[in-house]
Amino acid sequence: MAYFSISLSCLLPFLFLHSCSCFFTECQEIDGLIAREPDFYRPTETGFAEVWDPNTDYFQCAGVQVTRYTILPDRRGLPFYNNADEMSYVVQGKALFGLIIPECSQKLDGGTTECQQITRIQSGDVFVFRAGEVAWFYNDGNENYVAVVITRLPIPDRRRNFEIGGSQNILGGFSSEFITKAFNINNELATKIRNNTDLRGRTDGGLYSSSSPTTQLCQKQDQQERNGPYNGKDKFFCNINTRIAKMSDPSSADLFIPQVGHLTTIDVHQIPILESSELSASYTLLLKDAMRLPHYENNYSMIYVVKGEGLIEVVDDNGNNVFDDIVKEGQLLLVPKYYVLSEQAKCGRFEYVTFKTNANPTTSDLSGRNSVINCLALEVLTNTFRINKEEAKNLKFGRKETSLVKISYDDICEEEST
């Protein structure tokens, strides 16, 4: 996603050229996982972009690109669209988000047709827009706007960004004569529109009032032309506010346990357009001494640490521990499908977002009240682990909580603080 005018394709060309073998064949076995900072940094007119190298086996097999964007205060990027669906989580700050959905339109006073919808996004929000939809962002706050974005890479193409205006203006590729005819304007204006020498990469801020975003509801064009009513699905599709969810808000959590933490998942049920993108996300907050019980999921997981740090352990299909380390704020860890993982807050608050490559993800716990182990019969457990019946009962019923639990790490924390 380009929150600024310069295209990510301006990063080193090889950054976005990747083999597609992982999309069509089974991925190579992964021996070890790495929590990593972004690999590439690029300053821009509106801020900067930090990209995790999509050429690694991990990202190629997951079919995604992950980027962290920063927009400085009072900066607004030029309108753009791209060829890939994207899902974003706002880590810090706030911004105005403008979106134009090509399939939708609205008749406004004066006889003009417009469907630019503008709304507020801020820290803790997750939002989505699809390939071909035109968007722009304006940081009207006093602090940096920071968002982490997962891009579902198109197959077999690479991610491509198309800007309307600026030095990479898509209209600049046409002749002035063509622009004159296409827009029914004079040649002088056509020359300005082409604007091949414009190197701003952004437009000045302050163009919109932050107190009054435009949130008019748009509707499907074909239905509007028939002057007929549009159904609930179309109404949902054309409303910008249905693309946004407040994921870190504890009041909307799927699971909230005082003094332990909370967990929220945003998938196709909350944002239906995710179905075509095959994307979803979850937010987890673990307070001091809390643990996310061992579990596995039917998707690749990109775990991004928003605040604090925590211990994450991951085990593969051969029973090998492929990751056992502290993951810190700003780092990203990719976990393959069905690998078992567990996260622990230990000595302080641990807050992270998990992007997923499935619009309807399923999570299976291995421990706890609703876990796989809890569902197995005692006889199965005794034979599976070669334990007696009493030990099987302890294994089966020892943990009565669900997903999030409190576990003491006081001794470890005291050692680390000395």
Short mmCIF file of C-alpha atoms in Angstrom, two decimals:
data_model
loop_
_atom_site.label_atom_id
_atom_site.label_comp_id
_atom_site.label_asym_id
_atom_site.label_seq_id
_atom_site.Cartn_x
_atom_site.Cartn_y
_atom_site.Cartn_z
CA MET A 1 0.00 0.00 0.00
CA ALA A 2 1.36 3.41 -0.90
CA TYR A 3 0.53 5.93 1.79
CA PHE A 4 2.82 8.31 -0.04
CA SER A 5 3.31 9.30 -3.60
CA ILE A 6 6.41 7.31 -4.42
CA SER A 7 5.83 3.75 -5.56
CA LEU A 8 7.42 0.87 -3.69
CA SER A 9 8.62 -0.32 -7.07
CA CYS A 10 11.22 2.46 -6.75
CA LEU A 11 12.88 0.30 -4.14
CA LEU A 12 15.60 -1.89 -5.57
CA PRO A 13 14.02 -3.62 -8.58
CA PHE A 14 14.96 -7.07 -7.39
CA LEU A 15 13.01 -6.47 -4.20
CA PHE A 16 9.74 -7.24 -5.93
CA LEU A 17 10.87 -9.86 -8.43
CA HIS A 18 10.12 -13.19 -6.88
CA SER A 19 9.73 -16.77 -7.97
CA CYS A 20 6.21 -18.15 -7.91
CA SER A 21 7.21 -21.76 -7.42
CA CYS A 22 5.87 -21.79 -3.90
CA PHE A 23 2.42 -20.85 -5.14
CA PHE A 24 2.15 -23.92 -7.35
CA THR A 25 4.15 -26.59 -5.50
CA GLU A 26 4.54 -27.67 -1.93
CA CYS A 27 6.88 -25.38 -0.05
CA GLN A 28 10.29 -26.55 1.05
CA GLU A 29 10.53 -27.70 4.65
CA ILE A 30 11.52 -24.81 6.92
CA ASP A 31 14.25 -25.75 9.39
CA GLY A 32 14.18 -22.60 11.48
CA LEU A 33 12.28 -19.34 11.87
CA ILE A 34 13.66 -15.85 12.40
CA ALA A 35 12.11 -12.80 14.05
CA ARG A 36 13.31 -9.93 11.96
CA GLU A 37 13.30 -6.19 11.50
CA PRO A 38 12.43 -4.76 8.06
CA ASP A 39 15.09 -5.47 5.45
CA PHE A 40 14.76 -2.33 3.32
CA TYR A 41 14.27 1.33 4.16
CA ARG A 42 13.20 4.05 1.74
CA PRO A 43 12.69 7.74 2.60
CA THR A 44 9.78 9.41 0.80
CA GLU A 45 8.24 12.84 0.49
CA THR A 46 5.55 11.93 3.03
CA GLY A 47 7.68 9.84 5.39
CA PHE A 48 9.27 6.48 4.74
CA ALA A 49 8.58 2.82 4.01
CA GLU A 50 10.20 -0.23 5.62
CA VAL A 51 9.82 -3.55 3.81
CA TRP A 52 10.41 -7.14 4.88
CA ASP A 53 12.14 -8.84 1.95
CA PRO A 54 9.42 -10.80 0.08
CA ASN A 55 12.07 -12.86 -1.72
CA THR A 56 12.66 -15.09 1.31
CA ASP A 57 11.16 -18.58 1.23
CA TYR A 58 8.87 -17.69 4.14
CA PHE A 59 7.10 -14.84 2.37
CA GLN A 60 7.12 -16.47 -1.07
CA CYS A 61 5.37 -19.53 0.26
CA ALA A 62 2.85 -17.44 2.19
CA GLY A 63 2.26 -15.33 -0.93
CA VAL A 64 2.44 -12.02 0.94
CA GLN A 65 4.47 -8.87 1.35
CA VAL A 66 4.65 -7.00 4.66
CA THR A 67 5.49 -3.30 4.85
CA ARG A 68 5.54 -0.69 7.61
CA TYR A 69 4.58 2.80 6.45
CA THR A 70 5.18 6.08 8.26
CA ILE A 71 3.58 9.40 7.31
CA LEU A 72 4.87 12.55 8.99
CA PRO A 73 2.42 15.11 10.43
CA ASP A 74 0.55 17.31 7.91
CA ARG A 75 1.50 15.15 4.94
CA ARG A 76 -0.96 13.72 2.43
CA GLY A 77 -0.02 11.22 -0.25
CA LEU A 78 -1.33 11.43 -3.79
CA PRO A 79 -4.28 9.19 -4.77
CA PHE A 80 -3.23 5.72 -5.90
CA TYR A 81 -4.45 2.21 -6.61
CA ASN A 82 -2.62 -1.07 -6.93
CA ASN A 83 -3.07 -4.59 -8.26
CA ALA A 84 -3.30 -6.36 -4.91
CA ASP A 85 -5.67 -6.54 -1.95
CA GLU A 86 -4.28 -5.16 1.31
CA MET A 87 -5.07 -5.25 5.01
CA SER A 88 -3.60 -2.69 7.42
CA TYR A 89 -3.26 -2.24 11.16
CA VAL A 90 -2.66 1.25 12.54
CA VAL A 91 0.14 1.00 15.08
CA GLN A 92 0.40 4.69 15.96
CA GLY A 93 -1.27 8.01 15.26
CA LYS A 94 -4.33 8.89 13.23
CA ALA A 95 -5.14 9.91 9.65
CA LEU A 96 -7.94 10.67 7.27
CA PHE A 97 -8.55 7.79 4.86
CA GLY A 98 -10.07 8.59 1.47
CA LEU A 99 -11.47 5.79 -0.67
CA ILE A 100 -13.08 5.63 -4.11
CA ILE A 101 -14.73 2.32 -5.01
CA PRO A 102 -15.00 2.18 -8.83
CA GLU A 103 -18.16 0.03 -8.79
CA CYS A 104 -19.99 2.55 -6.63
CA SER A 105 -21.20 6.11 -7.19
CA GLN A 106 -23.35 8.80 -5.59
CA LYS A 107 -25.41 11.58 -7.11
CA LEU A 108 -24.57 14.84 -5.38
CA ASP A 109 -26.14 18.28 -5.60
CA GLY A 110 -25.19 20.07 -8.78
CA GLY A 111 -25.55 17.00 -10.95
CA THR A 112 -22.02 15.69 -10.43
CA THR A 113 -21.29 12.04 -9.77
CA GLU A 114 -18.79 11.38 -7.03
CA CYS A 115 -17.98 8.65 -4.60
CA GLN A 116 -15.04 9.83 -2.56
CA GLN A 117 -15.67 8.70 0.98
CA ILE A 118 -13.49 10.01 3.80
CA THR A 119 -13.30 8.64 7.31
CA ARG A 120 -11.05 8.64 10.36
CA ILE A 121 -8.62 5.81 11.09
CA GLN A 122 -6.49 5.69 14.22
CA SER A 123 -4.30 3.56 16.43
CA GLY A 124 -5.85 0.13 17.00
CA ASP A 125 -7.91 0.11 13.79
CA VAL A 126 -7.66 -2.50 11.07
CA PHE A 127 -8.93 -1.75 7.58
CA VAL A 128 -9.04 -3.23 4.10
CA PHE A 129 -9.18 -2.10 0.51
CA ARG A 130 -9.07 -4.09 -2.69
CA ALA A 131 -7.06 -4.02 -5.89
CA GLY A 132 -8.22 -1.24 -8.19
CA GLU A 133 -9.80 0.91 -5.48
CA VAL A 134 -8.35 4.41 -5.30
CA ALA A 135 -7.16 5.59 -1.89
CA TRP A 136 -5.23 8.40 -0.22
CA PHE A 137 -4.11 9.15 3.34
CA TYR A 138 -3.62 12.45 5.14
CA ASN A 139 -1.90 12.65 8.52
CA ASP A 140 -3.70 15.57 10.14
CA GLY A 141 -2.40 14.71 13.61
CA ASN A 142 0.59 15.89 15.63
CA GLU A 143 2.49 12.60 15.64
CA ASN A 144 3.71 10.16 13.04
CA TYR A 145 1.12 7.90 11.49
CA VAL A 146 2.45 4.32 11.42
CA ALA A 147 0.71 1.32 9.88
CA VAL A 148 1.74 -2.26 9.16
CA VAL A 149 0.31 -3.60 5.91
CA ILE A 150 0.01 -7.12 4.52
CA THR A 151 -0.32 -7.34 0.74
CA ARG A 152 -1.75 -10.48 -0.84
CA LEU A 153 0.62 -10.82 -3.79
CA PRO A 154 -1.15 -11.44 -7.11
CA ILE A 155 -0.25 -14.61 -8.98
CA PRO A 156 2.00 -14.72 -10.95
CA ASP A 157 2.50 -10.93 -11.00
CA ARG A 158 4.38 -8.78 -8.52
CA ARG A 159 2.79 -5.96 -6.55
CA ARG A 160 2.29 -2.87 -8.70
CA ASN A 161 1.37 0.62 -7.53
CA PHE A 162 -0.36 3.14 -9.81
CA GLU A 163 -0.34 6.83 -8.85
CA ILE A 164 -2.69 9.56 -10.00
CA GLY A 165 -0.49 12.65 -10.12
CA GLY A 166 3.13 13.21 -9.17
CA SER A 167 6.29 12.08 -10.94
CA GLN A 168 4.82 8.65 -11.72
CA ASN A 169 1.42 9.99 -12.80
CA ILE A 170 -0.39 7.35 -14.87
CA LEU A 171 -1.98 10.13 -16.94
CA GLY A 172 1.47 11.47 -17.74
CA GLY A 173 2.04 8.59 -20.14
CA PHE A 174 -0.60 9.90 -22.54
CA SER A 175 -0.07 12.74 -24.97
CA SER A 176 -1.58 16.16 -24.32
CA GLU A 177 -3.75 15.69 -27.40
CA PHE A 178 -5.15 12.45 -26.01
CA ILE A 179 -5.84 14.01 -22.57
CA THR A 180 -7.56 16.93 -24.29
CA LYS A 181 -9.94 14.61 -26.10
CA ALA A 182 -10.49 12.17 -23.25
CA PHE A 183 -11.43 14.83 -20.67
CA ASN A 184 -12.82 17.44 -23.08
CA ILE A 185 -10.44 20.12 -21.80
CA ASN A 186 -8.09 22.61 -23.46
CA ASN A 187 -4.48 21.81 -24.28
CA GLU A 188 -3.04 24.03 -21.54
CA LEU A 189 -4.95 22.18 -18.85
CA ALA A 190 -4.08 18.84 -20.43
CA THR A 191 -0.38 19.72 -20.18
CA LYS A 192 -0.80 20.49 -16.49
CA ILE A 193 -2.67 17.23 -15.94
CA ARG A 194 0.14 15.23 -17.55
CA ASN A 195 2.55 16.97 -15.18
CA ASN A 196 5.60 14.89 -16.11
CA THR A 197 8.00 17.15 -14.18
CA ASP A 198 6.14 17.11 -10.87
CA LEU A 199 8.52 15.70 -8.24
CA ARG A 200 6.53 16.63 -5.14
CA GLY A 201 5.41 13.07 -4.43
CA ARG A 202 2.65 14.52 -2.26
CA THR A 203 0.10 17.31 -1.96
CA ASP A 204 -0.01 19.89 0.76
CA GLY A 205 -1.97 19.07 3.90
CA GLY A 206 -4.93 20.89 5.35
CA LEU A 207 -7.24 20.15 2.42
CA TYR A 208 -9.92 18.48 4.52
CA SER A 209 -11.44 19.27 7.86
CA SER A 210 -10.55 16.56 10.35
CA SER A 211 -13.74 17.24 12.26
CA SER A 212 -16.09 16.49 9.38
CA PRO A 213 -15.04 13.49 7.26
CA THR A 214 -17.32 12.76 4.33
CA THR A 215 -18.99 9.40 4.95
CA GLN A 216 -21.86 9.50 2.46
CA LEU A 217 -23.11 6.08 1.43
CA CYS A 218 -22.46 5.10 -2.15
CA GLN A 219 -24.29 2.50 -4.19
CA LYS A 220 -23.65 0.15 -7.06
CA GLN A 221 -23.59 2.05 -10.35
CA ASP A 222 -25.62 -0.40 -12.40
CA GLN A 223 -28.42 -0.44 -9.84
CA GLN A 224 -28.43 3.33 -9.58
CA GLU A 225 -28.84 3.58 -13.35
CA ARG A 226 -31.88 1.31 -13.15
CA ASN A 227 -33.29 3.57 -10.42
CA GLY A 228 -33.99 0.47 -8.39
CA PRO A 229 -33.23 -0.28 -4.75
CA TYR A 230 -29.98 -2.04 -3.93
CA ASN A 231 -29.80 -4.91 -1.52
CA GLY A 232 -27.99 -5.07 1.81
CA LYS A 233 -24.91 -6.70 0.34
CA ASP A 234 -24.35 -3.87 -2.14
CA LYS A 235 -25.00 -1.30 0.56
CA PHE A 236 -22.37 -2.98 2.69
CA PHE A 237 -19.92 -3.26 -0.19
CA CYS A 238 -20.05 0.45 -1.02
CA ASN A 239 -19.71 1.82 2.53
CA ILE A 240 -16.18 2.74 3.63
CA ASN A 241 -17.02 2.19 7.29
CA THR A 242 -17.63 -1.51 6.65
CA ARG A 243 -13.95 -1.83 5.71
CA ILE A 244 -12.78 -0.76 9.19
CA ALA A 245 -12.84 -2.46 12.60
CA LYS A 246 -11.50 -1.40 15.99
CA MET A 247 -9.44 -4.46 16.70
CA SER A 248 -7.57 -3.46 19.87
CA ASP A 249 -10.68 -2.25 21.74
CA PRO A 250 -11.24 -4.61 24.71
CA SER A 251 -14.99 -3.95 24.60
CA SER A 252 -15.18 -5.82 21.27
CA ALA A 253 -12.83 -8.66 22.24
CA ASP A 254 -13.75 -12.27 21.52
CA LEU A 255 -12.09 -13.26 24.79
CA PHE A 256 -11.41 -10.88 27.67
CA ILE A 257 -9.90 -12.02 30.97
CA PRO A 258 -9.08 -9.35 33.60
CA GLN A 259 -5.44 -9.33 34.72
CA VAL A 260 -4.59 -11.72 31.86
CA GLY A 261 -5.42 -10.05 28.54
CA HIS A 262 -7.76 -10.16 25.60
CA LEU A 263 -8.00 -11.58 22.10
CA THR A 264 -9.90 -10.30 19.04
CA THR A 265 -10.18 -11.75 15.53
CA ILE A 266 -11.30 -9.80 12.47
CA ASP A 267 -12.26 -12.06 9.57
CA VAL A 268 -14.84 -12.42 6.81
CA HIS A 269 -17.68 -12.28 9.35
CA GLN A 270 -16.76 -8.73 10.40
CA ILE A 271 -15.45 -7.53 7.00
CA PRO A 272 -17.11 -9.62 4.26
CA ILE A 273 -14.90 -8.34 1.41
CA LEU A 274 -12.00 -10.23 3.02
CA GLU A 275 -13.39 -13.37 1.41
CA SER A 276 -11.88 -12.54 -1.98
CA SER A 277 -8.61 -11.37 -0.41
CA GLU A 278 -8.09 -14.48 1.70
CA LEU A 279 -6.85 -12.31 4.55
CA SER A 280 -7.76 -11.80 8.21
CA ALA A 281 -6.09 -10.64 11.40
CA SER A 282 -6.15 -11.02 15.15
CA TYR A 283 -5.04 -8.81 18.02
CA THR A 284 -3.67 -10.23 21.27
CA LEU A 285 -2.80 -8.42 24.47
CA LEU A 286 -1.01 -10.45 27.15
CA LEU A 287 -0.44 -8.76 30.48
CA LYS A 288 2.46 -9.56 32.79
CA ASP A 289 2.89 -13.31 33.42
CA ALA A 290 0.25 -14.28 30.84
CA MET A 291 0.43 -17.03 28.24
CA ARG A 292 -1.39 -17.80 25.02
CA LEU A 293 -1.82 -21.57 25.29
CA PRO A 294 -0.30 -23.81 22.59
CA HIS A 295 -2.39 -23.78 19.40
CA TYR A 296 -2.22 -24.21 15.64
CA GLU A 297 -4.01 -22.49 12.75
CA ASN A 298 -5.04 -23.27 9.17
CA ASN A 299 -3.09 -20.31 7.77
CA TYR A 300 0.31 -18.69 7.56
CA SER A 301 0.67 -16.25 10.47
CA MET A 302 2.67 -13.02 10.33
CA ILE A 303 3.09 -11.96 13.97
CA TYR A 304 3.99 -8.29 14.37
CA VAL A 305 4.87 -6.99 17.85
CA VAL A 306 3.12 -3.67 18.50
CA LYS A 307 4.38 -3.04 22.04
CA GLY A 308 6.60 -4.76 24.57
CA GLU A 309 8.28 -8.09 24.03
CA GLY A 310 7.45 -11.72 24.62
CA LEU A 311 8.69 -15.27 24.33
CA ILE A 312 7.35 -17.29 21.39
CA GLU A 313 7.91 -20.99 20.84
CA VAL A 314 7.11 -22.78 17.58
CA VAL A 315 7.18 -26.53 16.82
CA ASP A 316 7.01 -28.09 13.33
CA ASP A 317 5.42 -31.29 12.02
CA ASN A 318 8.49 -33.36 12.96
CA GLY A 319 8.26 -32.32 16.59
CA ASN A 320 11.26 -30.00 16.25
CA ASN A 321 11.39 -26.69 18.08
CA VAL A 322 12.07 -24.30 15.20
CA PHE A 323 11.80 -21.08 17.20
CA ASP A 324 12.29 -20.34 20.90
CA ASP A 325 13.22 -16.73 21.48
CA ILE A 326 12.15 -13.26 22.57
CA VAL A 327 10.36 -11.23 19.91
CA LYS A 328 10.58 -7.47 20.41
CA GLU A 329 8.57 -4.40 19.44
CA GLY A 330 8.72 -3.75 15.69
CA GLN A 331 9.83 -7.29 14.80
CA LEU A 332 7.93 -9.73 12.60
CA LEU A 333 7.78 -13.52 12.86
CA LEU A 334 6.23 -15.70 10.14
CA VAL A 335 4.80 -19.04 11.29
CA PRO A 336 3.80 -21.66 8.65
CA LYS A 337 0.41 -23.35 8.51
CA TYR A 338 -0.44 -25.81 11.29
CA TYR A 339 2.82 -25.30 13.18
CA VAL A 340 2.16 -25.27 16.92
CA LEU A 341 2.97 -22.02 18.70
CA SER A 342 2.63 -20.43 22.11
CA GLU A 343 3.22 -16.84 23.19
CA GLN A 344 4.20 -15.65 26.68
CA ALA A 345 4.32 -12.13 28.13
CA LYS A 346 6.69 -12.99 30.98
CA CYS A 347 7.85 -9.76 32.67
CA GLY A 348 5.67 -7.10 31.06
CA ARG A 349 2.87 -6.22 28.66
CA PHE A 350 3.04 -8.03 25.29
CA GLU A 351 0.86 -6.67 22.47
CA TYR A 352 0.90 -8.11 18.96
CA VAL A 353 -1.11 -8.38 15.74
CA THR A 354 -1.24 -11.55 13.67
CA PHE A 355 -2.01 -11.25 9.95
CA LYS A 356 -3.40 -14.47 8.46
CA THR A 357 -3.66 -15.89 4.94
CA ASN A 358 -7.21 -17.14 5.37
CA ALA A 359 -10.43 -15.10 5.43
CA ASN A 360 -12.07 -17.62 7.76
CA PRO A 361 -9.24 -18.81 10.01
CA THR A 362 -9.63 -21.64 12.49
CA THR A 363 -7.58 -22.01 15.65
CA SER A 364 -7.22 -25.27 17.56
CA ASP A 365 -5.91 -25.16 21.12
CA LEU A 366 -3.84 -28.08 22.44
CA SER A 367 -4.34 -27.16 26.08
CA GLY A 368 -7.28 -25.78 28.03
CA ARG A 369 -11.01 -26.30 28.42
CA ASN A 370 -11.82 -26.36 24.69
CA SER A 371 -8.63 -28.03 23.53
CA VAL A 372 -7.92 -31.09 21.43
CA ILE A 373 -6.32 -32.85 24.40
CA ASN A 374 -9.38 -32.14 26.54
CA CYS A 375 -11.60 -33.77 23.92
CA LEU A 376 -9.65 -37.05 23.77
CA ALA A 377 -10.80 -40.01 25.86
CA LEU A 378 -8.68 -41.04 28.84
CA GLU A 379 -7.95 -44.41 27.20
CA VAL A 380 -6.59 -42.66 24.12
CA LEU A 381 -4.36 -40.43 26.24
CA THR A 382 -2.97 -43.31 28.27
CA ASN A 383 -2.00 -45.21 25.11
CA THR A 384 -0.76 -42.14 23.24
CA PHE A 385 1.65 -40.94 25.94
CA ARG A 386 2.17 -44.26 27.78
CA ILE A 387 0.89 -42.84 31.05
CA ASN A 388 -1.47 -44.20 33.68
CA LYS A 389 -5.10 -43.17 34.04
CA GLU A 390 -4.47 -40.70 36.86
CA GLU A 391 -1.76 -38.97 34.86
CA ALA A 392 -4.11 -38.84 31.88
CA LYS A 393 -6.72 -37.12 34.05
CA ASN A 394 -4.15 -34.52 35.12
CA LEU A 395 -3.22 -33.92 31.49
CA LYS A 396 -6.82 -33.72 30.36
CA PHE A 397 -8.28 -31.58 33.16
CA GLY A 398 -5.23 -29.79 34.57
CA ARG A 399 -5.85 -26.59 32.64
CA LYS A 400 -9.47 -25.37 32.88
CA GLU A 401 -9.03 -21.95 31.26
CA THR A 402 -9.47 -21.18 27.54
CA SER A 403 -6.67 -19.83 25.32
CA LEU A 404 -5.29 -17.18 27.75
CA VAL A 405 -3.92 -18.03 31.19
CA LYS A 406 -1.89 -16.52 34.01
CA ILE A 407 1.46 -18.17 34.76
CA SER A 408 4.02 -16.84 37.23
CA TYR A 409 7.40 -15.72 35.92
CA ASP A 410 8.40 -13.80 39.03
CA ASP A 411 11.64 -15.70 39.48
CA ILE A 412 12.72 -15.10 35.89
CA CYS A 413 11.80 -11.40 36.04
CA GLU A 414 13.73 -10.93 39.26
CA GLU A 415 16.83 -12.53 37.68
CA GLU A 416 16.57 -10.33 34.58
CA SER A 417 16.18 -7.14 36.62
CA THR A 418 19.31 -7.77 38.68
#
